[in-house]
């Protein structure tokens, strides 16, 4: 279940939504089937059609692929991995509208749900698409360029089970656009692909070259030749250490995996590996000590190999880079919560049901404990592996699936080697001291190490997710405390109720923290000169706030929410100005007193025109309904 959850986070069946990066655009992959009649109508010789659905929101729009003389075209470059096969993208023409930035001009735009369609080879039942989307998002007042990398993984695709393309609302427009177009036959033989090794020269001739814009000299004239990234011929500083074949990659993988155990940045993981050294030390007889020591190390090593095996399958199918899972904030937030819970367990707040790091011999399910401890230790070491694995994985990740799997398993075998050796020589267990009062200090030290790991994981996250993550960790501590209480419950029903409640709190807080916050209209910091220039010309909502004001924070979460601010800006064309009183500011204090107040929170609504010097003022706490009514009365 842990790997299924991780796979769902890393590789969803739909595209990685651009909502995580742009709150005004949703993207989603769709699969459609083409019947024989559909193929005749459109000139497409394939029965599978992939569509990337673009859905602008909040009154924004994007230019079409052929917007006219004005505007930046929307483009989608799609490749089929791992062979980097280039697939064609088919764009709908878009709808004409008045260009708000050039009066009297028309531009073709995508303002509603619009698909970019990509026919794929019918022979493929499972495939992975990597795409680069580039467009210009515009509103009535501003434009923002937007680029993102998207991915799609389809498994066991059956055209018979897909929705029919001809039943979609965009189909008539698509058929009309395709009339008279050239027939496109989509098959792997007809599409240029990138070939490695001996076939590279042949592939270069057949594959369309992506070139950058012509380089201009100082006089502004274009040079005769255009620069192409494909023309680069890098030379390695250490050619003898370059990986060029599977045998070399496996040997380097074994060495790199072994060295992973001793890297300084893996120091916090030592707290997990201590369990392998002291496993079985609490048993009375020497035979029991050897058996427990051997068993723990075997399952710890299996955990490492299982992690690398599953990860190689995920990376091979999705084309993701090594360590790319740490680019996804939900994964980092979830891992931070797990590590934080581990540190709390080592301070005695509660016992984890799956990974109990306490050094005694009474842990439930010792094999399961060892297996999951090995998985977790390897996961935490992943972002620290670059210096040793860069060259090996750089070569392996562009090879076939079996090569990727072989190299990853060799890395896992190298990392698991010390534990395999300890399992072969279980007599080492008798050399370690038995657990006693001293182990409590070891556990506390390991807890501090894991808390330090939380700080490292926290530093990976975007700044706007710091506060949600801290709130999530606070709820995690509450859930851990509830789980600890359940251990002393008199009735099983009470125990189950407490544990279900603890899990619900942690999971709910985790989903809330990982959900990207909706961006709102831009708040402008108060400057007297700027405010004076806007007064009478613009409708303004001025909010007085401070970091030390708890009521102000309540209003931010209940009334001044992203949804409300976006709605008010669209309806009244408001300019939002924030007066920050966190630190002493004489001008801001004078402004507050001029509005007849000595306390915050306070909001003032300024209307354009002659009455701009008579703003409507709302004091202290207020509701969304009250703000709606005040805006309506002031700006009607």
Short mmCIF file of C-alpha atoms in Angstrom, two decimals, residues 92-319:
data_model
loop_
_atom_site.label_atom_id
_atom_site.label_comp_id
_atom_site.label_asym_id
_atom_site.label_seq_id
_atom_site.Cartn_x
_atom_site.Cartn_y
_atom_site.Cartn_z
CA UNK A 92 -8.16 23.88 -32.76
CA UNK A 93 -8.39 27.35 -34.34
CA UNK A 94 -9.77 29.14 -31.25
CA UNK A 95 -12.40 31.86 -31.01
CA UNK A 96 -11.95 35.44 -32.20
CA UNK A 97 -12.24 38.18 -29.61
CA UNK A 98 -11.30 41.83 -29.23
CA UNK A 99 -7.74 42.27 -28.11
CA UNK A 100 -7.90 44.33 -24.86
CA UNK A 101 -4.33 45.53 -25.45
CA UNK A 102 -4.83 46.63 -29.08
CA UNK A 103 -8.17 48.31 -29.67
CA UNK A 104 -9.83 47.42 -32.94
CA UNK A 105 -7.78 44.23 -33.36
CA UNK A 106 -9.03 40.65 -33.20
CA UNK A 107 -7.10 37.68 -31.83
CA UNK A 108 -7.83 33.95 -31.76
CA UNK A 109 -7.99 32.69 -28.17
CA UNK A 110 -8.78 29.68 -25.99
CA UNK A 111 -11.06 31.02 -23.26
CA UNK A 112 -12.99 27.83 -22.46
CA UNK A 113 -12.12 24.10 -22.25
CA UNK A 114 -10.09 23.42 -25.40
CA UNK A 115 -8.17 20.25 -26.30
CA UNK A 116 -4.80 19.98 -28.00
CA UNK A 117 -5.04 16.62 -29.76
CA UNK A 118 -2.19 14.14 -30.20
CA UNK A 119 -2.69 10.93 -32.24
CA UNK A 120 -0.60 8.02 -30.93
CA UNK A 121 0.41 4.72 -32.57
CA UNK A 122 -2.46 2.25 -32.41
CA UNK A 123 -0.03 -0.62 -31.76
CA UNK A 124 0.83 0.68 -28.30
CA UNK A 125 -1.18 -0.61 -25.36
CA UNK A 126 0.92 1.12 -22.70
CA UNK A 127 2.87 4.31 -23.26
CA UNK A 128 4.37 7.34 -21.54
CA UNK A 129 4.16 10.86 -22.95
CA UNK A 130 6.41 13.76 -21.98
CA UNK A 131 5.25 17.20 -23.07
CA UNK A 132 6.39 20.81 -22.94
CA UNK A 133 3.56 23.35 -22.88
CA UNK A 134 4.26 27.00 -23.67
CA UNK A 135 1.61 29.72 -23.75
CA UNK A 136 0.72 33.26 -22.71
CA UNK A 137 -1.98 33.64 -20.05
CA UNK A 138 -3.87 36.95 -20.27
CA UNK A 139 -6.61 38.78 -18.38
CA UNK A 140 -8.20 42.13 -19.09
CA UNK A 141 -5.30 43.95 -17.50
CA UNK A 142 -2.17 41.78 -17.69
CA UNK A 143 -0.41 38.89 -19.45
CA UNK A 144 1.90 36.27 -17.97
CA UNK A 145 4.07 33.82 -19.96
CA UNK A 146 3.71 30.26 -18.72
CA UNK A 147 5.77 27.15 -19.46
CA UNK A 148 5.57 23.74 -17.82
CA UNK A 149 6.63 20.14 -18.30
CA UNK A 150 3.74 17.66 -18.30
CA UNK A 151 3.64 13.87 -18.32
CA UNK A 152 1.10 11.15 -18.95
CA UNK A 153 1.31 7.42 -18.30
CA UNK A 154 -1.25 5.10 -19.89
CA UNK A 155 -1.39 1.40 -19.03
CA UNK A 156 -3.34 -1.30 -20.88
CA UNK A 157 -5.12 1.23 -23.11
CA UNK A 158 -8.01 -0.38 -25.01
CA UNK A 159 -9.69 1.75 -27.74
CA UNK A 160 -12.95 -0.18 -27.25
CA UNK A 161 -13.24 1.12 -23.67
CA UNK A 162 -12.44 4.76 -24.44
CA UNK A 163 -15.03 7.52 -24.97
CA UNK A 164 -15.68 8.13 -28.65
CA UNK A 165 -14.10 11.31 -30.00
CA UNK A 166 -17.05 12.05 -32.30
CA UNK A 167 -19.34 12.43 -29.27
CA UNK A 168 -17.28 15.25 -27.75
CA UNK A 169 -18.44 18.90 -27.96
CA UNK A 170 -15.29 19.98 -29.83
CA UNK A 171 -15.68 17.31 -32.54
CA UNK A 172 -17.62 19.38 -35.16
CA UNK A 173 -15.01 22.13 -35.02
CA UNK A 174 -12.23 19.56 -35.24
CA UNK A 175 -13.78 17.89 -38.32
CA UNK A 176 -14.30 21.27 -40.00
CA UNK A 177 -10.66 22.18 -39.38
CA UNK A 178 -9.41 18.83 -40.71
CA UNK A 179 -11.24 19.06 -44.03
CA UNK A 180 -8.71 19.19 -46.81
CA UNK A 181 -5.84 18.46 -44.45
CA UNK A 182 -3.22 15.88 -45.32
CA UNK A 183 -3.72 12.34 -44.09
CA UNK A 184 -1.63 11.60 -41.02
CA UNK A 185 -0.71 7.98 -40.50
CA UNK A 186 0.58 7.45 -36.97
CA UNK A 187 2.92 4.50 -36.54
CA UNK A 188 6.31 4.02 -34.99
CA UNK A 189 7.86 3.47 -38.41
CA UNK A 190 6.64 6.80 -39.75
CA UNK A 191 7.81 8.98 -36.84
CA UNK A 192 11.41 10.09 -36.45
CA UNK A 193 12.95 8.74 -33.27
CA UNK A 194 16.15 9.26 -31.41
CA UNK A 195 18.55 6.34 -31.64
CA UNK A 196 21.54 5.91 -29.38
CA UNK A 197 24.97 4.47 -30.10
CA UNK A 198 25.81 3.35 -33.63
CA UNK A 199 22.49 4.57 -35.08
CA UNK A 200 22.89 8.12 -33.78
CA UNK A 201 24.10 9.51 -37.10
CA UNK A 202 21.25 7.89 -38.99
CA UNK A 203 18.70 9.19 -36.48
CA UNK A 204 20.11 12.70 -36.73
CA UNK A 205 19.34 12.76 -40.44
CA UNK A 206 15.78 11.50 -40.04
CA UNK A 207 14.77 13.35 -36.87
CA UNK A 208 13.52 16.96 -37.09
CA UNK A 209 16.08 19.23 -35.49
CA UNK A 210 14.99 21.69 -32.81
CA UNK A 211 16.92 24.88 -33.32
CA UNK A 212 17.11 28.04 -31.31
CA UNK A 213 16.36 31.41 -32.90
CA UNK A 214 19.16 32.74 -35.13
CA UNK A 215 21.95 34.42 -33.19
CA UNK A 216 22.21 38.15 -33.82
CA UNK A 217 25.42 40.14 -33.98
CA UNK A 218 25.95 43.55 -32.36
CA UNK A 219 24.48 45.34 -35.36
CA UNK A 220 21.24 43.41 -35.11
CA UNK A 221 21.68 41.43 -38.35
CA UNK A 222 21.20 37.65 -38.39
CA UNK A 223 24.13 35.36 -38.86
CA UNK A 224 24.15 32.93 -41.71
CA UNK A 225 23.85 29.81 -39.54
CA UNK A 226 21.43 29.06 -36.71
CA UNK A 227 22.61 27.53 -33.47
CA UNK A 228 21.29 24.07 -32.59
CA UNK A 229 21.71 22.21 -29.31
CA UNK A 230 22.15 19.04 -31.37
CA UNK A 231 25.41 20.49 -32.73
CA UNK A 232 27.03 20.41 -29.27
CA UNK A 233 29.74 17.75 -28.85
CA UNK A 234 30.75 17.66 -25.16
CA UNK A 235 34.05 16.09 -24.06
CA UNK A 236 34.40 14.45 -20.68
CA UNK A 237 37.21 15.64 -18.40
CA UNK A 238 37.59 12.03 -17.17
CA UNK A 239 36.77 9.84 -20.19
CA UNK A 240 38.08 6.73 -18.43
CA UNK A 241 35.28 7.00 -15.85
CA UNK A 242 32.46 7.41 -18.37
CA UNK A 243 29.82 4.66 -18.41
CA UNK A 244 29.27 3.19 -21.88
CA UNK A 245 28.01 -0.36 -21.32
CA UNK A 246 25.86 -2.40 -18.94
CA UNK A 247 28.75 -4.25 -17.25
CA UNK A 248 30.52 -1.01 -16.32
CA UNK A 249 27.24 0.52 -15.15
CA UNK A 250 26.53 -2.45 -12.85
CA UNK A 251 30.03 -2.34 -11.34
CA UNK A 252 29.82 1.41 -10.75
CA UNK A 253 26.30 0.94 -9.39
CA UNK A 254 27.50 -1.61 -6.82
CA UNK A 255 30.32 0.70 -5.71
CA UNK A 256 28.09 3.79 -5.59
CA UNK A 257 25.41 1.98 -3.61
CA UNK A 258 27.97 0.73 -1.10
CA UNK A 259 29.41 4.23 -0.63
CA UNK A 260 25.90 5.60 -0.04
CA UNK A 261 26.06 4.10 3.43
CA UNK A 262 28.94 6.39 4.42
CA UNK A 263 28.02 9.74 2.87
CA UNK A 264 27.91 12.61 5.42
CA UNK A 265 24.51 13.80 4.21
CA UNK A 266 23.06 10.37 5.10
CA UNK A 267 23.97 11.01 8.75
CA UNK A 268 20.32 11.33 9.90
CA UNK A 269 19.62 7.88 8.41
CA UNK A 270 22.13 6.34 10.82
CA UNK A 271 19.38 6.42 13.43
CA UNK A 272 17.44 3.95 11.30
CA UNK A 273 20.47 1.74 10.69
CA UNK A 274 21.27 1.41 14.38
CA UNK A 275 18.41 -1.05 14.57
CA UNK A 276 20.36 -3.45 12.33
CA UNK A 277 23.38 -3.37 14.64
CA UNK A 278 21.50 -3.92 17.88
CA UNK A 279 18.84 -6.30 16.53
CA UNK A 280 18.75 -9.42 18.63
CA UNK A 281 21.00 -8.01 21.34
CA UNK A 282 18.16 -8.25 23.84
CA UNK A 283 17.72 -12.02 23.48
CA UNK A 284 18.99 -14.20 26.26
CA UNK A 285 20.60 -17.10 24.40
CA UNK A 286 23.36 -16.74 21.79
CA UNK A 287 21.32 -18.69 19.23
CA UNK A 288 18.35 -16.37 19.58
CA UNK A 289 20.65 -13.39 19.23
CA UNK A 290 22.12 -14.77 15.99
CA UNK A 291 18.71 -15.67 14.59
CA UNK A 292 17.24 -12.23 15.36
CA UNK A 293 20.34 -10.46 14.01
CA UNK A 294 20.35 -12.47 10.76
CA UNK A 295 16.62 -12.08 10.22
CA UNK A 296 16.66 -8.33 10.82
CA UNK A 297 19.53 -7.72 8.39
CA UNK A 298 18.01 -9.90 5.68
CA UNK A 299 14.70 -8.03 5.74
CA UNK A 300 16.46 -4.66 6.04
CA UNK A 301 18.42 -5.52 2.87
CA UNK A 302 15.21 -6.72 1.18
CA UNK A 303 13.64 -3.34 1.98
CA UNK A 304 16.51 -1.59 0.19
CA UNK A 305 16.27 -3.87 -2.87
CA UNK A 306 12.48 -3.57 -2.97
CA UNK A 307 12.69 0.23 -2.97
CA UNK A 308 15.23 0.31 -5.82
CA UNK A 309 13.29 -2.31 -7.80
CA UNK A 310 9.97 -0.46 -7.60
CA UNK A 311 11.63 2.90 -8.22
CA UNK A 312 13.39 1.60 -11.33
CA UNK A 313 10.01 0.49 -12.73
CA UNK A 314 8.43 3.87 -12.00
CA UNK A 315 11.31 5.87 -13.49
CA UNK A 316 11.57 3.57 -16.50
CA UNK A 317 7.87 3.88 -17.36
CA UNK A 318 7.51 7.60 -16.68
CA UNK A 319 10.86 8.85 -17.92
#
